[in-house]
């Protein structure tokens, strides 16, 4: 048997192997997309049910149909009249925005110090900062409450912001990102006469937009969903947040499910809008983190 006779079947088999590999790749892709679609439906269904329930009239609030037989906005009108939702949303938005800005600011400064400077006991201090992340807020809630009470800040917006000036999570994430920043770029900036302050704000920070955007969303959502600290401090609805307002529809006499779902829907909208605005930055940040 000649060499040409042996190699001919192998050459003919190559297109079939490529077609098989292409078919298998398409099948894997289709299965992956199907799994993602199922998981997306599973995650989005509670949100969909919340919105649909908020649109049901009071006599049909426990219907199990996927779409209400009749649509009513009475739940939204009742919720807006029962509690000052707009005022509470404004308070929550203000507190979340201020806490996000402050934590990003202190996190950037602390992370730069840990990432770029060497000082005595820097590893020990960094470890202590990391350990504070493991301490739940409920552990320090009572000492913070006593401090705020002594300062005369009970039932005030300032008291809701005061314990959240720094975040260990922000420091750790930003320090990790800064440590992976190219040292050659920093050295080039130093040769141009830039000092630490300018390097941080004009060189490093623009290149950490994705990390900062994703971190900002995490801090904002965490502050937005804060419940125990406002519950401990708030005395009046005017100085409270939307999470406390939603809880007001759950009383000992029963839960008002329609207004509760309407208030929850209104409370979810700002978070959704912020995510839509920063969506591209967040996805890029997570993709870069995955590549690393």
Short mmCIF file of N, CA and C in Angstrom, two decimals, residues 22 24 51 53 56 70 94 120 141 145 148 163 175 177 180 192 195 197 202 204 210 212 222 230 252 254 256 286-287:
data_model
loop_
_atom_site.label_atom_id
_atom_site.label_comp_id
_atom_site.label_asym_id
_atom_site.label_seq_id
_atom_site.Cartn_x
_atom_site.Cartn_y
_atom_site.Cartn_z
N UNK A 22 -17.28 21.62 15.26
CA UNK A 22 -18.12 22.82 15.16
C UNK A 22 -19.52 22.54 15.70
N UNK A 24 -20.32 20.26 17.92
CA UNK A 24 -20.23 20.11 19.38
C UNK A 24 -20.10 21.48 20.05
N UNK A 51 -43.98 43.26 40.96
CA UNK A 51 -44.61 44.30 40.15
C UNK A 51 -46.05 43.94 39.82
N UNK A 53 -48.07 41.89 41.45
CA UNK A 53 -48.90 41.95 42.66
C UNK A 53 -49.24 43.39 43.02
N UNK A 56 -52.36 44.50 41.17
CA UNK A 56 -53.64 43.82 41.38
C UNK A 56 -54.54 44.65 42.30
N UNK A 70 -57.38 42.35 36.21
CA UNK A 70 -57.62 43.80 36.03
C UNK A 70 -56.47 44.55 36.70
N UNK A 94 -29.98 60.21 49.43
CA UNK A 94 -28.94 61.10 49.97
C UNK A 94 -27.94 60.32 50.81
N UNK A 120 6.29 50.90 58.96
CA UNK A 120 6.39 49.90 60.02
C UNK A 120 5.00 49.32 60.33
N UNK A 141 -23.04 47.64 66.84
CA UNK A 141 -24.21 48.53 66.72
C UNK A 141 -24.52 49.24 68.05
N UNK A 145 -24.47 53.15 68.81
CA UNK A 145 -25.71 53.80 69.24
C UNK A 145 -25.45 54.69 70.47
N UNK A 148 -23.60 57.82 69.33
CA UNK A 148 -24.49 58.76 68.63
C UNK A 148 -25.45 59.43 69.61
N UNK A 163 -21.48 56.10 61.06
CA UNK A 163 -20.68 54.86 61.24
C UNK A 163 -20.15 54.27 59.93
N UNK A 175 -6.98 48.27 47.06
CA UNK A 175 -5.56 47.96 47.26
C UNK A 175 -5.12 46.84 46.34
N UNK A 177 -6.41 46.10 43.41
CA UNK A 177 -6.33 46.64 42.05
C UNK A 177 -5.10 47.51 41.87
N UNK A 180 -1.82 45.60 41.32
CA UNK A 180 -1.63 45.04 39.98
C UNK A 180 -1.46 46.12 38.91
N UNK A 192 8.23 62.52 35.59
CA UNK A 192 7.67 63.77 35.08
C UNK A 192 7.38 64.77 36.18
N UNK A 195 3.72 63.90 42.07
CA UNK A 195 3.83 63.39 43.42
C UNK A 195 2.66 62.43 43.69
N UNK A 197 -0.12 62.47 45.41
CA UNK A 197 -1.50 62.94 45.26
C UNK A 197 -1.91 62.97 43.79
N UNK A 202 -4.73 61.43 39.01
CA UNK A 202 -4.63 61.67 37.56
C UNK A 202 -4.07 60.48 36.78
N UNK A 204 -3.72 56.81 38.40
CA UNK A 204 -4.30 55.53 38.79
C UNK A 204 -5.82 55.53 38.72
N UNK A 210 -13.44 50.92 36.16
CA UNK A 210 -14.31 49.74 36.26
C UNK A 210 -14.43 49.25 37.69
N UNK A 212 -13.85 50.97 40.44
CA UNK A 212 -14.52 51.98 41.25
C UNK A 212 -16.03 51.96 40.99
N UNK A 222 -25.67 48.21 49.24
CA UNK A 222 -25.57 47.80 50.64
C UNK A 222 -26.15 48.86 51.56
N UNK A 230 -30.95 52.10 60.70
CA UNK A 230 -32.06 53.09 60.69
C UNK A 230 -33.20 52.72 61.63
N UNK A 252 -49.09 44.18 63.33
CA UNK A 252 -49.59 43.04 64.09
C UNK A 252 -50.97 42.61 63.60
N UNK A 254 -51.85 42.49 60.51
CA UNK A 254 -51.71 41.79 59.23
C UNK A 254 -50.83 42.59 58.28
N UNK A 256 -50.26 44.36 54.65
CA UNK A 256 -50.94 44.95 53.50
C UNK A 256 -50.10 44.68 52.26
N UNK A 286 -15.88 43.16 36.05
CA UNK A 286 -15.95 41.74 36.39
C UNK A 286 -15.21 40.89 35.36
N UNK A 287 -15.24 41.29 34.09
CA UNK A 287 -14.51 40.55 33.06
C UNK A 287 -13.01 40.64 33.31
#
